[in-house]
PDB file of C-alpha atoms in Angstrom:
ATOM      1  CA  UNK A1404      91.811  66.284-142.333  1.00 88.00           C
ATOM      2  CA  UNK A1405      91.247  64.169-139.228  1.00 93.00           C
ATOM      3  CA  UNK A1406      89.390  64.580-135.923  1.00 96.00           C
ATOM      4  CA  UNK A1407      85.987  64.134-134.273  1.00 98.00           C
ATOM      5  CA  UNK A1408      82.743  65.920-134.842  1.00 98.00           C
ATOM      6  CA  UNK A1409      79.896  66.234-132.378  1.00 98.00           C
ATOM      7  CA  UNK A1410      76.777  66.240-134.551  1.00 98.00           C
ATOM      8  CA  UNK A1411      73.213  67.037-133.395  1.00 99.00           C
ATOM      9  CA  UNK A1412      71.383  64.488-135.612  1.00 98.00           C
ATOM     10  CA  UNK A1413      68.057  65.619-136.857  1.00 98.00           C
ATOM     11  CA  UNK A1414      64.972  63.447-136.817  1.00 96.00           C
ATOM     12  CA  UNK A1415      64.359  61.525-140.060  1.00 95.00           C
ATOM     13  CA  UNK A1416      68.032  61.046-140.724  1.00 96.00           C
ATOM     14  CA  UNK A1417      69.731  57.665-140.337  1.00 94.00           C
ATOM     15  CA  UNK A1418      73.180  57.618-138.690  1.00 95.00           C
ATOM     16  CA  UNK A1419      74.508  56.506-142.115  1.00 95.00           C
ATOM     17  CA  UNK A1420      72.895  59.605-143.733  1.00 97.00           C
ATOM     18  CA  UNK A1421      74.906  61.718-141.351  1.00 98.00           C
ATOM     19  CA  UNK A1422      78.154  59.846-142.170  1.00 98.00           C
ATOM     20  CA  UNK A1423      77.445  60.230-145.947  1.00 98.00           C
ATOM     21  CA  UNK A1424      76.826  64.010-145.443  1.00 98.00           C
ATOM     22  CA  UNK A1425      80.118  64.421-143.581  1.00 98.00           C
ATOM     23  CA  UNK A1426      81.957  62.494-146.372  1.00 98.00           C
ATOM     24  CA  UNK A1427      80.569  64.953-148.892  1.00 97.00           C
ATOM     25  CA  UNK A1428      81.360  68.064-146.862  1.00 97.00           C
ATOM     26  CA  UNK A1429      84.877  66.937-145.873  1.00 96.00           C
ATOM     27  CA  UNK A1430      85.919  65.259-149.014  1.00 96.00           C
ATOM     28  CA  UNK A1431      87.230  62.482-146.733  1.00 97.00           C
ATOM     29  CA  UNK A1432      86.108  58.856-147.494  1.00 96.00           C
ATOM     30  CA  UNK A1433      87.039  57.388-144.125  1.00 97.00           C
ATOM     31  CA  UNK A1434      84.176  58.479-141.840  1.00 98.00           C
ATOM     32  CA  UNK A1435      82.384  56.541-139.085  1.00 97.00           C
ATOM     33  CA  UNK A1436      80.258  57.010-135.963  1.00 96.00           C
ATOM     34  CA  UNK A1437      80.401  55.955-132.386  1.00 94.00           C
ATOM     35  CA  UNK A1438      76.898  54.451-132.001  1.00 88.00           C
ATOM     36  CA  UNK A1439      73.775  54.223-134.089  1.00 89.00           C
ATOM     37  CA  UNK A1440      70.720  56.511-133.426  1.00 93.00           C
ATOM     38  CA  UNK A1441      67.399  55.347-134.900  1.00 90.00           C
ATOM     39  CA  UNK A1442      65.973  57.562-137.699  1.00 92.00           C
ATOM     40  CA  UNK A1443      63.279  59.035-135.382  1.00 94.00           C
ATOM     41  CA  UNK A1444      65.771  59.912-132.692  1.00 96.00           C
ATOM     42  CA  UNK A1445      67.722  63.170-132.399  1.00 98.00           C
ATOM     43  CA  UNK A1446      70.858  64.303-130.549  1.00 98.00           C
ATOM     44  CA  UNK A1447      74.470  63.529-130.137  1.00 98.00           C
ATOM     45  CA  UNK A1448      76.172  61.413-132.800  1.00 98.00           C
ATOM     46  CA  UNK A1449      79.963  61.300-132.466  1.00 98.00           C
ATOM     47  CA  UNK A1450      81.543  61.134-135.938  1.00 98.00           C
ATOM     48  CA  UNK A1451      85.199  60.397-136.661  1.00 97.00           C
ATOM     49  CA  UNK A1452      86.841  61.764-139.785  1.00 97.00           C
ATOM     50  CA  UNK A1453      90.016  60.321-141.241  1.00 96.00           C
ATOM     51  CA  UNK A1454      92.559  58.020-139.397  1.00 95.00           C
ATOM     52  CA  UNK A1455      90.898  58.664-135.974  1.00 96.00           C
ATOM     53  CA  UNK A1456      88.119  56.262-137.069  1.00 96.00           C
ATOM     54  CA  UNK A1457      90.364  53.610-135.542  1.00 96.00           C
ATOM     55  CA  UNK A1458      89.571  55.140-132.146  1.00 96.00           C
ATOM     56  CA  UNK A1459      85.824  54.787-132.456  1.00 96.00           C
ATOM     57  CA  UNK A1460      85.702  51.491-130.572  1.00 94.00           C
ATOM     58  CA  UNK A1461      86.861  53.249-127.429  1.00 94.00           C
ATOM     59  CA  UNK A1462      84.030  55.734-127.638  1.00 93.00           C
ATOM     60  CA  UNK A1463      81.393  53.100-128.381  1.00 90.00           C
ATOM     61  CA  UNK A1464      81.814  51.515-124.998  1.00 89.00           C
ATOM     62  CA  UNK A1465      81.084  54.740-123.066  1.00 93.00           C
ATOM     63  CA  UNK A1466      77.881  55.243-121.103  1.00 95.00           C
ATOM     64  CA  UNK A1467      75.248  57.219-122.938  1.00 97.00           C
ATOM     65  CA  UNK A1468      72.301  59.397-121.678  1.00 98.00           C
ATOM     66  CA  UNK A1469      68.959  59.898-123.307  1.00 99.00           C
ATOM     67  CA  UNK A1470      65.843  61.859-122.830  1.00 99.00           C
ATOM     68  CA  UNK A1471      62.762  59.728-123.911  1.00 99.00           C
ATOM     69  CA  UNK A1472      59.090  60.303-124.260  1.00 99.00           C
ATOM     70  CA  UNK A1473      56.580  57.386-124.558  1.00 99.00           C
ATOM     71  CA  UNK A1474      52.883  56.661-124.896  1.00 99.00           C
ATOM     72  CA  UNK A1475      51.470  53.792-122.926  1.00 99.00           C
ATOM     73  CA  UNK A1476      48.611  51.522-124.054  1.00 98.00           C
ATOM     74  CA  UNK A1477      49.743  51.551-127.728  1.00 98.00           C
ATOM     75  CA  UNK A1478      52.381  49.242-129.183  1.00 96.00           C
ATOM     76  CA  UNK A1479      53.919  49.388-132.618  1.00 95.00           C
ATOM     77  CA  UNK A1480      55.940  46.801-134.550  1.00 90.00           C
ATOM     78  CA  UNK A1481      59.112  48.898-134.217  1.00 90.00           C
ATOM     79  CA  UNK A1482      58.416  50.036-130.610  1.00 93.00           C
ATOM     80  CA  UNK A1483      58.567  53.688-131.724  1.00 94.00           C
ATOM     81  CA  UNK A1484      56.366  56.190-133.565  1.00 94.00           C
ATOM     82  CA  UNK A1485      57.741  55.156-137.029  1.00 91.00           C
ATOM     83  CA  UNK A1486      56.086  51.777-136.798  1.00 90.00           C
ATOM     84  CA  UNK A1487      52.646  50.369-137.437  1.00 91.00           C
ATOM     85  CA  UNK A1488      50.263  49.981-134.516  1.00 96.00           C
ATOM     86  CA  UNK A1489      49.935  46.399-133.422  1.00 94.00           C
ATOM     87  CA  UNK A1490      48.163  46.658-130.128  1.00 96.00           C
ATOM     88  CA  UNK A1491      45.879  49.247-128.514  1.00 98.00           C
ATOM     89  CA  UNK A1492      44.326  48.986-125.034  1.00 98.00           C
ATOM     90  CA  UNK A1493      43.881  51.707-122.368  1.00 98.00           C
ATOM     91  CA  UNK A1494      46.049  51.547-119.287  1.00 98.00           C
ATOM     92  CA  UNK A1495      45.441  52.877-115.744  1.00 96.00           C
ATOM     93  CA  UNK A1496      48.313  53.607-113.438  1.00 98.00           C
ATOM     94  CA  UNK A1497      49.645  56.598-111.518  1.00 97.00           C
ATOM     95  CA  UNK A1498      53.083  58.205-111.358  1.00 98.00           C
ATOM     96  CA  UNK A1499      54.021  56.277-108.163  1.00 98.00           C
ATOM     97  CA  UNK A1500      53.296  52.908-109.886  1.00 98.00           C
ATOM     98  CA  UNK A1501      55.300  54.033-112.899  1.00 98.00           C
ATOM     99  CA  UNK A1502      58.307  55.035-110.803  1.00 98.00           C
ATOM    100  CA  UNK A1503      58.190  51.673-108.940  1.00 98.00           C
ATOM    101  CA  UNK A1504      58.144  49.883-112.250  1.00 98.00           C
ATOM    102  CA  UNK A1505      61.048  51.974-113.551  1.00 98.00           C
ATOM    103  CA  UNK A1506      63.118  51.352-110.486  1.00 98.00           C
ATOM    104  CA  UNK A1507      63.176  47.555-111.138  1.00 98.00           C
ATOM    105  CA  UNK A1508      65.113  48.048-114.343  1.00 98.00           C
ATOM    106  CA  UNK A1509      68.022  49.956-112.770  1.00 98.00           C
ATOM    107  CA  UNK A1510      71.235  47.895-112.635  1.00 98.00           C
ATOM    108  CA  UNK A1511      72.358  44.908-114.683  1.00 97.00           C
ATOM    109  CA  UNK A1512      69.502  43.581-116.723  1.00 97.00           C
ATOM    110  CA  UNK A1513      68.937  41.452-119.827  1.00 95.00           C
ATOM    111  CA  UNK A1514      67.174  42.746-122.922  1.00 93.00           C
ATOM    112  CA  UNK A1515      65.773  41.107-125.993  1.00 83.00           C
ATOM    113  CA  UNK A1516      66.626  43.347-129.011  1.00 79.00           C
ATOM    114  CA  UNK A1517      63.623  44.375-131.107  1.00 73.00           C
ATOM    115  CA  UNK A1518      63.010  42.859-134.554  1.00 63.00           C
ATOM    116  CA  UNK A1519      63.420  46.332-136.152  1.00 66.00           C
ATOM    117  CA  UNK A1520      67.039  46.678-135.225  1.00 65.00           C
ATOM    118  CA  UNK A1521      70.530  46.294-136.789  1.00 66.00           C
ATOM    119  CA  UNK A1522      71.480  43.167-134.693  1.00 67.00           C
ATOM    120  CA  UNK A1523      72.628  40.437-136.894  1.00 69.00           C
ATOM    121  CA  UNK A1524      71.339  36.816-136.604  1.00 67.00           C
ATOM    122  CA  UNK A1525      72.738  34.233-138.968  1.00 66.00           C
ATOM    123  CA  UNK A1526      74.476  36.926-141.033  1.00 68.00           C
ATOM    124  CA  UNK A1527      71.281  38.923-141.632  1.00 64.00           C
ATOM    125  CA  UNK A1528      70.106  42.035-139.850  1.00 69.00           C
ATOM    126  CA  UNK A1529      66.820  41.737-137.893  1.00 66.00           C
ATOM    127  CA  UNK A1530      65.186  44.598-139.663  1.00 65.00           C
ATOM    128  CA  UNK A1531      65.758  42.917-142.908  1.00 63.00           C
ATOM    129  CA  UNK A1532      63.913  39.874-141.633  1.00 59.00           C
ATOM    130  CA  UNK A1533      61.160  42.117-140.209  1.00 60.00           C
ATOM    131  CA  UNK A1534      60.705  43.647-143.679  1.00 66.00           C
ATOM    132  CA  UNK A1535      60.105  40.176-145.007  1.00 61.00           C
ATOM    133  CA  UNK A1536      57.438  39.605-142.437  1.00 67.00           C
ATOM    134  CA  UNK A1537      59.515  37.282-140.288  1.00 64.00           C
ATOM    135  CA  UNK A1538      59.871  37.214-136.555  1.00 69.00           C
ATOM    136  CA  UNK A1539      62.549  34.978-135.057  1.00 67.00           C
ATOM    137  CA  UNK A1540      63.628  34.151-131.527  1.00 70.00           C
ATOM    138  CA  UNK A1541      66.263  36.505-130.233  1.00 73.00           C
ATOM    139  CA  UNK A1542      68.705  35.848-127.409  1.00 78.00           C
ATOM    140  CA  UNK A1543      68.582  38.269-124.425  1.00 85.00           C
ATOM    141  CA  UNK A1544      71.663  40.439-124.121  1.00 91.00           C
ATOM    142  CA  UNK A1545      73.200  41.950-120.924  1.00 95.00           C
ATOM    143  CA  UNK A1546      73.058  45.663-120.549  1.00 96.00           C
ATOM    144  CA  UNK A1547      73.450  48.037-117.573  1.00 98.00           C
ATOM    145  CA  UNK A1548      70.928  50.875-116.711  1.00 98.00           C
ATOM    146  CA  UNK A1549      72.819  53.349-114.491  1.00 98.00           C
ATOM    147  CA  UNK A1550      69.980  55.800-114.111  1.00 98.00           C
ATOM    148  CA  UNK A1551      66.252  55.636-115.051  1.00 98.00           C
ATOM    149  CA  UNK A1552      64.287  58.647-113.853  1.00 98.00           C
ATOM    150  CA  UNK A1553      60.663  59.704-114.567  1.00 99.00           C
ATOM    151  CA  UNK A1554      60.754  63.362-115.577  1.00 99.00           C
ATOM    152  CA  UNK A1555      57.123  63.883-116.377  1.00 98.00           C
ATOM    153  CA  UNK A1556      53.828  61.953-116.343  1.00 98.00           C
ATOM    154  CA  UNK A1557      50.387  62.728-117.777  1.00 98.00           C
ATOM    155  CA  UNK A1558      47.594  60.278-116.758  1.00 97.00           C
ATOM    156  CA  UNK A1559      44.693  59.423-119.051  1.00 96.00           C
ATOM    157  CA  UNK A1560      43.325  56.565-121.144  1.00 97.00           C
ATOM    158  CA  UNK A1561      46.724  56.353-122.878  1.00 98.00           C
ATOM    159  CA  UNK A1562      49.196  57.796-120.332  1.00 98.00           C
ATOM    160  CA  UNK A1563      52.366  59.626-121.486  1.00 98.00           C
ATOM    161  CA  UNK A1564      55.628  60.038-119.768  1.00 99.00           C
ATOM    162  CA  UNK A1565      59.153  61.325-120.148  1.00 99.00           C
ATOM    163  CA  UNK A1566      62.360  59.770-118.790  1.00 99.00           C
ATOM    164  CA  UNK A1567      66.079  60.398-118.445  1.00 99.00           C
ATOM    165  CA  UNK A1568      68.022  57.156-119.033  1.00 99.00           C
ATOM    166  CA  UNK A1569      71.742  56.543-118.596  1.00 98.00           C
ATOM    167  CA  UNK A1570      72.792  53.239-119.965  1.00 98.00           C
ATOM    168  CA  UNK A1571      75.553  51.001-121.302  1.00 96.00           C
ATOM    169  CA  UNK A1572      76.469  50.258-124.843  1.00 91.00           C
ATOM    170  CA  UNK A1573      73.882  48.217-126.675  1.00 89.00           C
ATOM    171  CA  UNK A1574      70.826  49.355-124.673  1.00 94.00           C
ATOM    172  CA  UNK A1575      67.551  49.642-126.696  1.00 93.00           C
ATOM    173  CA  UNK A1576      65.531  52.478-124.986  1.00 96.00           C
ATOM    174  CA  UNK A1577      62.425  51.333-127.092  1.00 94.00           C
ATOM    175  CA  UNK A1578      62.599  47.903-125.558  1.00 95.00           C
ATOM    176  CA  UNK A1579      63.271  49.324-122.059  1.00 97.00           C
ATOM    177  CA  UNK A1580      60.109  51.526-122.192  1.00 97.00           C
ATOM    178  CA  UNK A1581      57.991  48.622-123.471  1.00 97.00           C
ATOM    179  CA  UNK A1582      59.349  46.317-120.816  1.00 97.00           C
ATOM    180  CA  UNK A1583      58.255  48.864-118.207  1.00 98.00           C
ATOM    181  CA  UNK A1584      54.756  48.927-119.816  1.00 98.00           C
ATOM    182  CA  UNK A1585      54.677  45.118-119.684  1.00 97.00           C
ATOM    183  CA  UNK A1586      55.523  45.337-115.980  1.00 97.00           C
ATOM    184  CA  UNK A1587      52.442  47.524-115.630  1.00 98.00           C
ATOM    185  CA  UNK A1588      50.233  45.163-117.560  1.00 97.00           C
ATOM    186  CA  UNK A1589      50.317  46.735-121.078  1.00 98.00           C
ATOM    187  CA  UNK A1590      52.489  47.920-123.931  1.00 97.00           C
ATOM    188  CA  UNK A1591      54.086  51.233-124.924  1.00 98.00           C
ATOM    189  CA  UNK A1592      56.056  52.885-127.705  1.00 98.00           C
ATOM    190  CA  UNK A1593      58.565  55.735-127.899  1.00 97.00           C
ATOM    191  CA  UNK A1594      57.235  59.016-129.342  1.00 98.00           C
ATOM    192  CA  UNK A1595      60.612  60.895-129.043  1.00 98.00           C
ATOM    193  CA  UNK A1596      64.265  60.043-128.172  1.00 98.00           C
ATOM    194  CA  UNK A1597      67.200  62.402-127.824  1.00 99.00           C
ATOM    195  CA  UNK A1598      70.715  61.370-126.920  1.00 98.00           C
ATOM    196  CA  UNK A1599      72.269  64.044-124.741  1.00 98.00           C
ATOM    197  CA  UNK A1600      75.695  62.604-123.807  1.00 98.00           C
ATOM    198  CA  UNK A1601      78.254  60.018-125.016  1.00 97.00           C
ATOM    199  CA  UNK A1602      80.618  59.726-121.997  1.00 95.00           C
ATOM    200  CA  UNK A1603      81.501  63.297-121.046  1.00 95.00           C
ATOM    201  CA  UNK A1604      80.803  64.586-124.576  1.00 97.00           C
ATOM    202  CA  UNK A1605      77.486  66.520-124.653  1.00 98.00           C
ATOM    203  CA  UNK A1606      74.938  67.534-127.285  1.00 98.00           C
ATOM    204  CA  UNK A1607      75.249  71.063-125.882  1.00 98.00           C
ATOM    205  CA  UNK A1608      78.542  71.287-127.769  1.00 98.00           C
ATOM    206  CA  UNK A1609      77.271  69.583-130.952  1.00 98.00           C
ATOM    207  CA  UNK A1610      76.794  71.219-134.320  1.00 98.00           C
ATOM    208  CA  UNK A1611      73.718  70.904-136.501  1.00 98.00           C
ATOM    209  CA  UNK A1612      73.979  69.762-140.092  1.00 98.00           C
ATOM    210  CA  UNK A1613      73.118  73.321-141.230  1.00 98.00           C
ATOM    211  CA  UNK A1614      75.962  74.684-139.089  1.00 98.00           C
ATOM    212  CA  UNK A1615      78.434  72.210-140.578  1.00 98.00           C
ATOM    213  CA  UNK A1616      77.282  73.238-144.110  1.00 98.00           C
ATOM    214  CA  UNK A1617      77.694  76.951-143.199  1.00 98.00           C
ATOM    215  CA  UNK A1618      80.967  76.769-141.378  1.00 97.00           C
ATOM    216  CA  UNK A1619      82.730  73.773-142.931  1.00 96.00           C
ATOM    217  CA  UNK A1620      83.676  70.540-141.104  1.00 97.00           C
ATOM    218  CA  UNK A1621      87.199  71.996-140.180  1.00 95.00           C
ATOM    219  CA  UNK A1622      85.671  74.656-138.004  1.00 97.00           C
ATOM    220  CA  UNK A1623      84.083  72.044-135.733  1.00 98.00           C
ATOM    221  CA  UNK A1624      86.644  69.252-135.506  1.00 97.00           C
ATOM    222  CA  UNK A1625      87.394  68.102-131.951  1.00 96.00           C
ATOM    223  CA  UNK A1626      90.971  66.839-131.194  1.00 94.00           C
ATOM    224  CA  UNK A1627      91.329  63.116-130.232  1.00 96.00           C
ATOM    225  CA  UNK A1628      92.584  63.913-126.722  1.00 96.00           C
ATOM    226  CA  UNK A1629      89.396  65.722-125.859  1.00 96.00           C
ATOM    227  CA  UNK A1630      87.132  63.181-127.568  1.00 96.00           C
ATOM    228  CA  UNK A1631      88.728  60.310-125.486  1.00 96.00           C
ATOM    229  CA  UNK A1632      88.974  62.356-122.290  1.00 96.00           C
ATOM    230  CA  UNK A1633      86.999  59.719-120.382  1.00 96.00           C
ATOM    231  CA  UNK A1634      89.787  57.172-120.761  1.00 96.00           C
ATOM    232  CA  UNK A1635      92.347  56.996-118.027  1.00 95.00           C
ATOM    233  CA  UNK A1636      95.651  58.457-119.256  1.00 96.00           C
ATOM    234  CA  UNK A1637      99.286  59.055-118.549  1.00 95.00           C
ATOM    235  CA  UNK A1638     101.734  61.553-119.903  1.00 95.00           C
ATOM    236  CA  UNK A1639     104.809  60.598-121.898  1.00 95.00           C
ATOM    237  CA  UNK A1640     107.838  62.682-123.078  1.00 95.00           C
ATOM    238  CA  UNK A1641     109.120  63.184-126.662  1.00 95.00           C
ATOM    239  CA  UNK A1642     111.294  60.224-126.488  1.00 95.00           C
ATOM    240  CA  UNK A1643     108.614  57.746-125.511  1.00 95.00           C
ATOM    241  CA  UNK A1644     106.223  59.371-128.018  1.00 95.00           C
ATOM    242  CA  UNK A1645     108.715  58.701-130.755  1.00 95.00           C
ATOM    243  CA  UNK A1646     109.242  55.192-129.476  1.00 95.00           C
ATOM    244  CA  UNK A1647     105.545  54.453-129.736  1.00 95.00           C
ATOM    245  CA  UNK A1648     105.288  55.858-133.220  1.00 94.00           C
ATOM    246  CA  UNK A1649     108.039  53.533-134.288  1.00 93.00           C
ATOM    247  CA  UNK A1650     106.322  50.457-132.858  1.00 92.00           C
ATOM    248  CA  UNK A1651     108.330  50.072-129.615  1.00 92.00           C
ATOM    249  CA  UNK A1652     106.810  49.690-126.197  1.00 91.00           C
ATOM    250  CA  UNK A1653     107.275  52.132-123.264  1.00 94.00           C
ATOM    251  CA  UNK A1654     106.862  51.728-119.504  1.00 92.00           C
ATOM    252  CA  UNK A1655     103.485  52.479-117.949  1.00 93.00           C
ATOM    253  CA  UNK A1656     102.632  53.063-114.172  1.00 87.00           C
ATOM    254  CA  UNK A1657     101.142  49.835-112.596  1.00 83.00           C
ATOM    255  CA  UNK A1658      97.991  51.709-111.502  1.00 86.00           C
ATOM    256  CA  UNK A1659      96.036  51.161-114.682  1.00 89.00           C
ATOM    257  CA  UNK A1660      93.692  48.471-115.958  1.00 87.00           C
ATOM    258  CA  UNK A1661      91.899  48.331-119.317  1.00 90.00           C
ATOM    259  CA  UNK A1662      92.228  50.810-122.119  1.00 94.00           C
ATOM    260  CA  UNK A1663      94.643  53.763-121.407  1.00 96.00           C
ATOM    261  CA  UNK A1664      95.512  56.818-123.426  1.00 96.00           C
ATOM    262  CA  UNK A1665      99.160  57.941-123.770  1.00 97.00           C
ATOM    263  CA  UNK A1666      99.270  61.797-123.943  1.00 97.00           C
ATOM    264  CA  UNK A1667     102.211  63.810-125.117  1.00 96.00           C
ATOM    265  CA  UNK A1668     103.668  66.855-123.265  1.00 95.00           C
ATOM    266  CA  UNK A1669     101.799  69.081-125.624  1.00 94.00           C
ATOM    267  CA  UNK A1670      98.467  67.440-124.747  1.00 95.00           C
ATOM    268  CA  UNK A1671      98.149  65.535-128.015  1.00 95.00           C
ATOM    269  CA  UNK A1672      96.899  61.990-128.034  1.00 96.00           C
ATOM    270  CA  UNK A1673      99.760  59.755-128.950  1.00 97.00           C
ATOM    271  CA  UNK A1674      98.296  56.225-128.658  1.00 97.00           C
ATOM    272  CA  UNK A1675      95.618  54.100-126.859  1.00 97.00           C
ATOM    273  CA  UNK A1676      96.578  50.722-125.494  1.00 95.00           C
ATOM    274  CA  UNK A1677      96.625  48.440-122.482  1.00 94.00           C
ATOM    275  CA  UNK A1678      99.110  47.729-119.669  1.00 94.00           C
ATOM    276  CA  UNK A1679     100.870  44.400-119.920  1.00 91.00           C
ATOM    277  CA  UNK A1680     103.352  43.448-117.220  1.00 89.00           C
ATOM    278  CA  UNK A1681     104.445  47.036-116.710  1.00 92.00           C
ATOM    279  CA  UNK A1682     104.651  47.887-120.416  1.00 94.00           C
ATOM    280  CA  UNK A1683     102.179  49.827-122.562  1.00 94.00           C
ATOM    281  CA  UNK A1684     100.886  47.645-125.341  1.00 93.00           C
ATOM    282  CA  UNK A1685      99.539  49.916-128.169  1.00 94.00           C
ATOM    283  CA  UNK A1686      96.256  49.184-129.809  1.00 95.00           C
ATOM    284  CA  UNK A1687      96.115  52.334-131.959  1.00 96.00           C
ATOM    285  CA  UNK A1688      98.999  54.811-132.585  1.00 96.00           C
ATOM    286  CA  UNK A1689      98.328  58.185-134.222  1.00 93.00           C
ATOM    287  CA  UNK A1690     101.224  59.168-136.453  1.00 81.00           C
TER     288      UNK A1690
END
């Protein structure tokens, strides 16, 4: 058994919990996912089952979209509703001021990852240090915010708002929302987060854990060509497909740059690689 699953992760589950569940349901040990969702968060988790786990790195780099809800004026140690309150002070601003603050974060920005995160510093995950009561200096990391839109706003002593965010790999929406609050003179924390897309893959096509239990994993497997449809691709014949599977190189059009998918005449994904002086250099070949 091999292929991808689009899973609608429930709140309260870690991404690892989902992977462990798929291992049990499928009987396959080699299972991985294309990007962590915090326990509180829900939505699209792309899971690979079997040999296609080697392709996960190409999905991890794709743009992701989120719907987020936040409360302003209240900060927590984790920057979300799962954490302990660390600051509480009423804030006063209107929707126009919020939208102006949000607009300053669109584009290439730098983010300092939160202490409650899986980022490793000195071989140890930040959340492990946070559990020990430690807070260390973290380096800012570059991320890109492609879209940051205010969907709803409720004024009050502790205003609430909802957002649509489209961002690059490695973006912490918790940090992004708190940074907006700091721009407005206060703090904030996430009260809900839902990932709706990973590249062109959508949570609308995802299965719940209950559905996977009822139908079986096989019924919801997505073939690799569909899962990696965001990659540029070129079509190869049977002879070139056989050559790639035997470790030989094939010619590639000179119009490509970066990762490219080689697709067989039947629509199956044969390999993913990169162009090199007119040749296709395979990174992953599916046998």
